[in-house]
mmCIF file of C-alpha atoms in Angstrom:
data_model
loop_
_atom_site.group_PDB
_atom_site.id
_atom_site.type_symbol
_atom_site.label_atom_id
_atom_site.label_comp_id
_atom_site.label_asym_id
_atom_site.label_seq_id
_atom_site.Cartn_x
_atom_site.Cartn_y
_atom_site.Cartn_z
ATOM 1 C CA UNK A 1 -10.267 11.614 -33.800
ATOM 2 C CA UNK A 2 -8.293 12.186 -36.983
ATOM 3 C CA UNK A 3 -5.537 9.602 -37.102
ATOM 4 C CA UNK A 4 -3.259 11.381 -39.588
ATOM 5 C CA UNK A 5 0.522 11.051 -39.451
ATOM 6 C CA UNK A 6 0.804 14.763 -38.734
ATOM 7 C CA UNK A 7 -1.690 14.654 -35.827
ATOM 8 C CA UNK A 8 -0.022 11.531 -34.419
ATOM 9 C CA UNK A 9 3.443 13.105 -34.412
ATOM 10 C CA UNK A 10 2.081 16.360 -33.009
ATOM 11 C CA UNK A 11 0.348 14.694 -30.086
ATOM 12 C CA UNK A 12 3.283 12.378 -29.362
ATOM 13 C CA UNK A 13 5.553 15.412 -29.186
ATOM 14 C CA UNK A 14 3.087 17.139 -26.844
ATOM 15 C CA UNK A 15 2.939 14.024 -24.669
ATOM 16 C CA UNK A 16 6.724 13.924 -24.416
ATOM 17 C CA UNK A 17 6.698 17.603 -23.404
ATOM 18 C CA UNK A 18 4.030 16.858 -20.779
ATOM 19 C CA UNK A 19 6.192 14.069 -19.344
ATOM 20 C CA UNK A 20 9.268 16.293 -19.190
ATOM 21 C CA UNK A 21 7.250 18.818 -17.208
ATOM 22 C CA UNK A 22 5.309 16.524 -14.863
ATOM 23 C CA UNK A 23 7.355 13.307 -14.811
ATOM 24 C CA UNK A 24 4.553 11.075 -16.121
ATOM 25 C CA UNK A 25 2.107 10.749 -19.031
ATOM 26 C CA UNK A 26 -1.114 10.511 -17.042
ATOM 27 C CA UNK A 27 -2.792 13.588 -18.530
ATOM 28 C CA UNK A 28 -5.619 14.596 -16.141
ATOM 29 C CA UNK A 29 -9.221 14.399 -17.234
ATOM 30 C CA UNK A 30 -9.547 18.177 -16.905
ATOM 31 C CA UNK A 31 -6.379 19.536 -18.487
ATOM 32 C CA UNK A 32 -7.220 23.080 -19.616
ATOM 33 C CA UNK A 33 -3.824 23.719 -21.209
ATOM 34 C CA UNK A 34 -4.394 21.138 -23.945
ATOM 35 C CA UNK A 35 -7.791 19.415 -24.055
ATOM 36 C CA UNK A 36 -6.882 17.727 -27.337
ATOM 37 C CA UNK A 37 -3.989 15.939 -25.662
ATOM 38 C CA UNK A 38 -6.310 14.456 -23.057
ATOM 39 C CA UNK A 39 -8.577 13.249 -25.881
ATOM 40 C CA UNK A 40 -5.572 11.731 -27.653
ATOM 41 C CA UNK A 41 -4.548 9.787 -24.558
ATOM 42 C CA UNK A 42 -8.065 8.493 -23.909
ATOM 43 C CA UNK A 43 -8.596 7.562 -27.558
ATOM 44 C CA UNK A 44 -5.479 5.399 -27.717
ATOM 45 C CA UNK A 45 -6.208 3.794 -24.378
ATOM 46 C CA UNK A 46 -9.559 2.688 -25.798
ATOM 47 C CA UNK A 47 -7.912 1.447 -28.997
ATOM 48 C CA UNK A 48 -5.432 -0.575 -26.952
ATOM 49 C CA UNK A 49 -8.200 -1.991 -24.770
ATOM 50 C CA UNK A 50 -10.171 -3.034 -27.865
ATOM 51 C CA UNK A 51 -7.104 -4.560 -29.546
ATOM 52 C CA UNK A 52 -7.326 -2.168 -32.499
ATOM 53 C CA UNK A 53 -4.005 -0.410 -32.006
ATOM 54 C CA UNK A 54 -1.105 -1.407 -34.322
ATOM 55 C CA UNK A 55 1.960 -2.782 -32.570
ATOM 56 C CA UNK A 56 4.127 -0.017 -34.039
ATOM 57 C CA UNK A 57 2.076 2.619 -32.246
ATOM 58 C CA UNK A 58 2.032 0.579 -29.041
ATOM 59 C CA UNK A 59 5.829 0.449 -29.158
ATOM 60 C CA UNK A 60 6.106 4.179 -29.791
ATOM 61 C CA UNK A 61 3.787 5.027 -26.920
ATOM 62 C CA UNK A 62 5.587 2.590 -24.617
ATOM 63 C CA UNK A 63 8.829 4.382 -25.441
ATOM 64 C CA UNK A 64 7.293 7.586 -24.086
ATOM 65 C CA UNK A 65 6.159 5.800 -20.917
ATOM 66 C CA UNK A 66 2.493 5.804 -21.893
ATOM 67 C CA UNK A 67 0.154 4.829 -19.040
ATOM 68 C CA UNK A 68 -2.375 2.363 -20.410
ATOM 69 C CA UNK A 69 -4.263 1.840 -17.147
ATOM 70 C CA UNK A 70 -4.561 5.067 -15.096
ATOM 71 C CA UNK A 71 -6.352 3.320 -12.236
ATOM 72 C CA UNK A 72 -3.543 0.799 -11.829
ATOM 73 C CA UNK A 73 -0.986 3.584 -12.144
ATOM 74 C CA UNK A 74 -2.537 5.735 -9.416
ATOM 75 C CA UNK A 75 -3.089 2.683 -7.200
ATOM 76 C CA UNK A 76 0.591 1.753 -7.493
ATOM 77 C CA UNK A 77 1.665 5.265 -6.483
ATOM 78 C CA UNK A 78 -0.391 5.086 -3.288
ATOM 79 C CA UNK A 79 0.751 1.530 -2.585
ATOM 80 C CA UNK A 80 4.386 2.647 -2.817
ATOM 81 C CA UNK A 81 3.647 5.523 -0.444
ATOM 82 C CA UNK A 82 2.011 3.102 1.982
ATOM 83 C CA UNK A 83 5.086 0.865 1.832
ATOM 84 C CA UNK A 84 7.275 3.830 2.755
ATOM 85 C CA UNK A 85 4.875 4.729 5.583
ATOM 86 C CA UNK A 86 4.940 1.153 6.888
ATOM 87 C CA UNK A 87 8.726 1.064 6.848
ATOM 88 C CA UNK A 88 8.866 4.349 8.763
ATOM 89 C CA UNK A 89 6.200 3.685 11.397
ATOM 90 C CA UNK A 90 5.976 -0.116 11.508
ATOM 91 C CA UNK A 91 2.263 -0.271 10.636
ATOM 92 C CA UNK A 92 -0.236 0.657 7.933
ATOM 93 C CA UNK A 93 -2.765 2.461 10.121
ATOM 94 C CA UNK A 94 -2.532 5.878 8.488
ATOM 95 C CA UNK A 95 -4.529 8.208 10.785
ATOM 96 C CA UNK A 96 -7.900 9.359 9.479
ATOM 97 C CA UNK A 97 -7.830 12.958 8.243
ATOM 98 C CA UNK A 98 -4.040 13.000 8.508
ATOM 99 C CA UNK A 99 -2.637 16.454 7.732
ATOM 100 C CA UNK A 100 0.754 14.963 6.863
ATOM 101 C CA UNK A 101 -0.624 12.193 4.630
ATOM 102 C CA UNK A 102 -4.086 13.412 3.496
ATOM 103 C CA UNK A 103 -4.142 11.614 0.127
ATOM 104 C CA UNK A 104 -2.761 8.370 1.553
ATOM 105 C CA UNK A 105 -5.208 8.509 4.457
ATOM 106 C CA UNK A 106 -8.161 8.788 2.073
ATOM 107 C CA UNK A 107 -6.776 6.007 -0.116
ATOM 108 C CA UNK A 108 -6.385 3.633 2.831
ATOM 109 C CA UNK A 109 -9.926 4.410 3.995
ATOM 110 C CA UNK A 110 -11.353 3.855 0.489
ATOM 111 C CA UNK A 111 -9.355 0.650 0.075
ATOM 112 C CA UNK A 112 -10.769 -0.756 3.312
ATOM 113 C CA UNK A 113 -14.284 0.224 2.216
ATOM 114 C CA UNK A 114 -13.879 -1.442 -1.190
ATOM 115 C CA UNK A 115 -12.536 -4.579 0.500
ATOM 116 C CA UNK A 116 -15.502 -4.674 2.873
ATOM 117 C CA UNK A 117 -17.880 -4.327 -0.088
ATOM 118 C CA UNK A 118 -15.986 -7.062 -1.993
ATOM 119 C CA UNK A 119 -15.030 -4.605 -4.747
ATOM 120 C CA UNK A 120 -11.264 -4.960 -4.417
ATOM 121 C CA UNK A 121 -9.458 -7.266 -6.839
ATOM 122 C CA UNK A 122 -7.715 -10.332 -5.410
ATOM 123 C CA UNK A 123 -4.478 -9.152 -6.999
ATOM 124 C CA UNK A 124 -4.541 -5.937 -4.963
ATOM 125 C CA UNK A 125 -5.613 -7.791 -1.812
ATOM 126 C CA UNK A 126 -2.619 -10.116 -2.158
ATOM 127 C CA UNK A 127 -0.256 -7.195 -2.725
ATOM 128 C CA UNK A 128 -1.507 -5.359 0.366
ATOM 129 C CA UNK A 129 -1.217 -8.523 2.438
ATOM 130 C CA UNK A 130 2.491 -8.727 1.563
ATOM 131 C CA UNK A 131 3.127 -5.535 3.570
ATOM 132 C CA UNK A 132 0.870 -6.521 6.473
ATOM 133 C CA UNK A 133 -2.018 -4.239 5.555
ATOM 134 C CA UNK A 134 -4.520 -3.824 8.395
ATOM 135 C CA UNK A 135 -7.966 -4.342 6.886
ATOM 136 C CA UNK A 136 -9.742 -3.113 10.016
ATOM 137 C CA UNK A 137 -8.460 0.099 11.568
ATOM 138 C CA UNK A 138 -6.689 -0.133 14.896
ATOM 139 C CA UNK A 139 -5.142 2.857 16.622
ATOM 140 C CA UNK A 140 -1.323 2.913 16.723
ATOM 141 C CA UNK A 141 -1.785 3.485 20.480
ATOM 142 C CA UNK A 142 -3.125 -0.071 20.661
ATOM 143 C CA UNK A 143 0.440 -1.350 20.138
ATOM 144 C CA UNK A 144 1.670 0.644 23.123
ATOM 145 C CA UNK A 145 -1.168 -0.682 25.251
ATOM 146 C CA UNK A 146 -0.311 -4.289 24.393
ATOM 147 C CA UNK A 147 3.365 -3.545 24.959
ATOM 148 C CA UNK A 148 2.580 -2.297 28.469
ATOM 149 C CA UNK A 149 0.628 -5.514 29.149
ATOM 150 C CA UNK A 150 3.617 -7.546 27.970
ATOM 151 C CA UNK A 151 5.885 -5.571 30.300
ATOM 152 C CA UNK A 152 3.571 -6.365 33.224
ATOM 153 C CA UNK A 153 3.526 -10.045 32.257
ATOM 154 C CA UNK A 154 7.347 -10.102 32.136
ATOM 155 C CA UNK A 155 7.608 -8.509 35.585
ATOM 156 C CA UNK A 156 5.223 -11.085 37.018
ATOM 157 C CA UNK A 157 6.440 -14.278 35.289
ATOM 158 C CA UNK A 158 10.005 -13.456 34.230
ATOM 159 C CA UNK A 159 9.543 -14.089 30.487
ATOM 160 C CA UNK A 160 7.595 -12.851 27.451
ATOM 161 C CA UNK A 161 6.210 -16.136 26.126
ATOM 162 C CA UNK A 162 2.477 -15.628 26.472
ATOM 163 C CA UNK A 163 0.467 -18.867 26.710
ATOM 164 C CA UNK A 164 -2.569 -19.363 24.479
ATOM 165 C CA UNK A 165 -4.516 -20.478 27.525
ATOM 166 C CA UNK A 166 -6.336 -19.246 29.580
ATOM 167 C CA UNK A 167 -8.751 -17.244 27.469
ATOM 168 C CA UNK A 168 -7.763 -13.983 29.184
ATOM 169 C CA UNK A 169 -4.262 -14.122 27.666
ATOM 170 C CA UNK A 170 -5.404 -14.926 24.123
ATOM 171 C CA UNK A 171 -5.392 -11.313 22.866
ATOM 172 C CA UNK A 172 -1.859 -10.683 24.136
ATOM 173 C CA UNK A 173 -0.673 -14.041 22.750
ATOM 174 C CA UNK A 174 -1.984 -13.095 19.316
ATOM 175 C CA UNK A 175 -0.258 -9.713 19.550
ATOM 176 C CA UNK A 176 3.041 -11.408 20.410
ATOM 177 C CA UNK A 177 2.636 -13.833 17.499
ATOM 178 C CA UNK A 178 1.877 -10.957 15.117
ATOM 179 C CA UNK A 179 5.021 -9.105 16.172
ATOM 180 C CA UNK A 180 7.101 -12.246 15.603
ATOM 181 C CA UNK A 181 5.573 -12.602 12.150
ATOM 182 C CA UNK A 182 6.164 -8.946 11.250
ATOM 183 C CA UNK A 183 9.753 -9.169 12.485
ATOM 184 C CA UNK A 184 10.413 -12.297 10.450
ATOM 185 C CA UNK A 185 9.040 -10.619 7.308
ATOM 186 C CA UNK A 186 10.808 -7.258 7.849
ATOM 187 C CA UNK A 187 7.540 -5.462 8.619
ATOM 188 C CA UNK A 188 8.393 -4.250 12.118
ATOM 189 C CA UNK A 189 9.969 -0.821 12.641
ATOM 190 C CA UNK A 190 13.382 -0.643 14.298
ATOM 191 C CA UNK A 191 11.871 1.453 17.079
ATOM 192 C CA UNK A 192 9.484 -1.349 18.010
ATOM 193 C CA UNK A 193 12.195 -3.993 17.666
ATOM 194 C CA UNK A 194 14.368 -2.021 20.103
ATOM 195 C CA UNK A 195 11.497 -1.628 22.578
ATOM 196 C CA UNK A 196 10.747 -5.343 22.509
ATOM 197 C CA UNK A 197 14.420 -6.258 22.836
ATOM 198 C CA UNK A 198 14.627 -3.995 25.893
ATOM 199 C CA UNK A 199 12.267 -6.309 27.801
ATOM 200 C CA UNK A 200 13.814 -9.546 26.529
ATOM 201 C CA UNK A 201 11.261 -10.334 23.848
ATOM 202 C CA UNK A 202 11.634 -13.883 22.520
ATOM 203 C CA UNK A 203 11.644 -13.763 18.718
ATOM 204 C CA UNK A 204 11.801 -17.535 18.274
ATOM 205 C CA UNK A 205 9.393 -19.720 20.207
ATOM 206 C CA UNK A 206 11.174 -21.662 22.926
ATOM 207 C CA UNK A 207 9.517 -24.477 24.825
ATOM 208 C CA UNK A 208 9.335 -23.503 28.466
ATOM 209 C CA UNK A 209 10.502 -25.955 31.151
ATOM 210 C CA UNK A 210 7.474 -26.488 33.345
ATOM 211 C CA UNK A 211 8.986 -29.221 35.534
#
């Protein structure tokens, strides 16, 4: 690529115009309107990666909002969408082949697959863990099923503190503990909080009087 002052200014102006139109500078790989602009973006990403780009040009591109790492950029967009989904529904189990969230559904599926194959960076794993990401898919209906079991337990024993023994109650005890954790870390939807409060859910563990 010719790195003349004229070409530089021309492409920077085109990149600013692209951002005004689309709200970002991530020029797609197949951009028929201006193939040269895509080449410009890729060329300077490579220069930056190889530490051959002068600081003055780095500063100028940063001022435009240049996206140096498109993979990280796209990942962050989906992560933010997943955060919004989690806040709305109280979980991260985006349904497979969701018509409302098709892109997010595919991203979640691919993220789980990459994690299973040990291809997901620890940085991304840690970030997903902060919002209670479910690495193995469980149906949202599973929450309702466990909730019904907790209701039955409350009717029988008069409280919602599930013991860790016997073995038969272990699954429900883990579910209760997970809901306490999600509540404490603001990862439980208000709808689920209200449903649990309606049956006297104990958010803080209280030692039962067995005498």
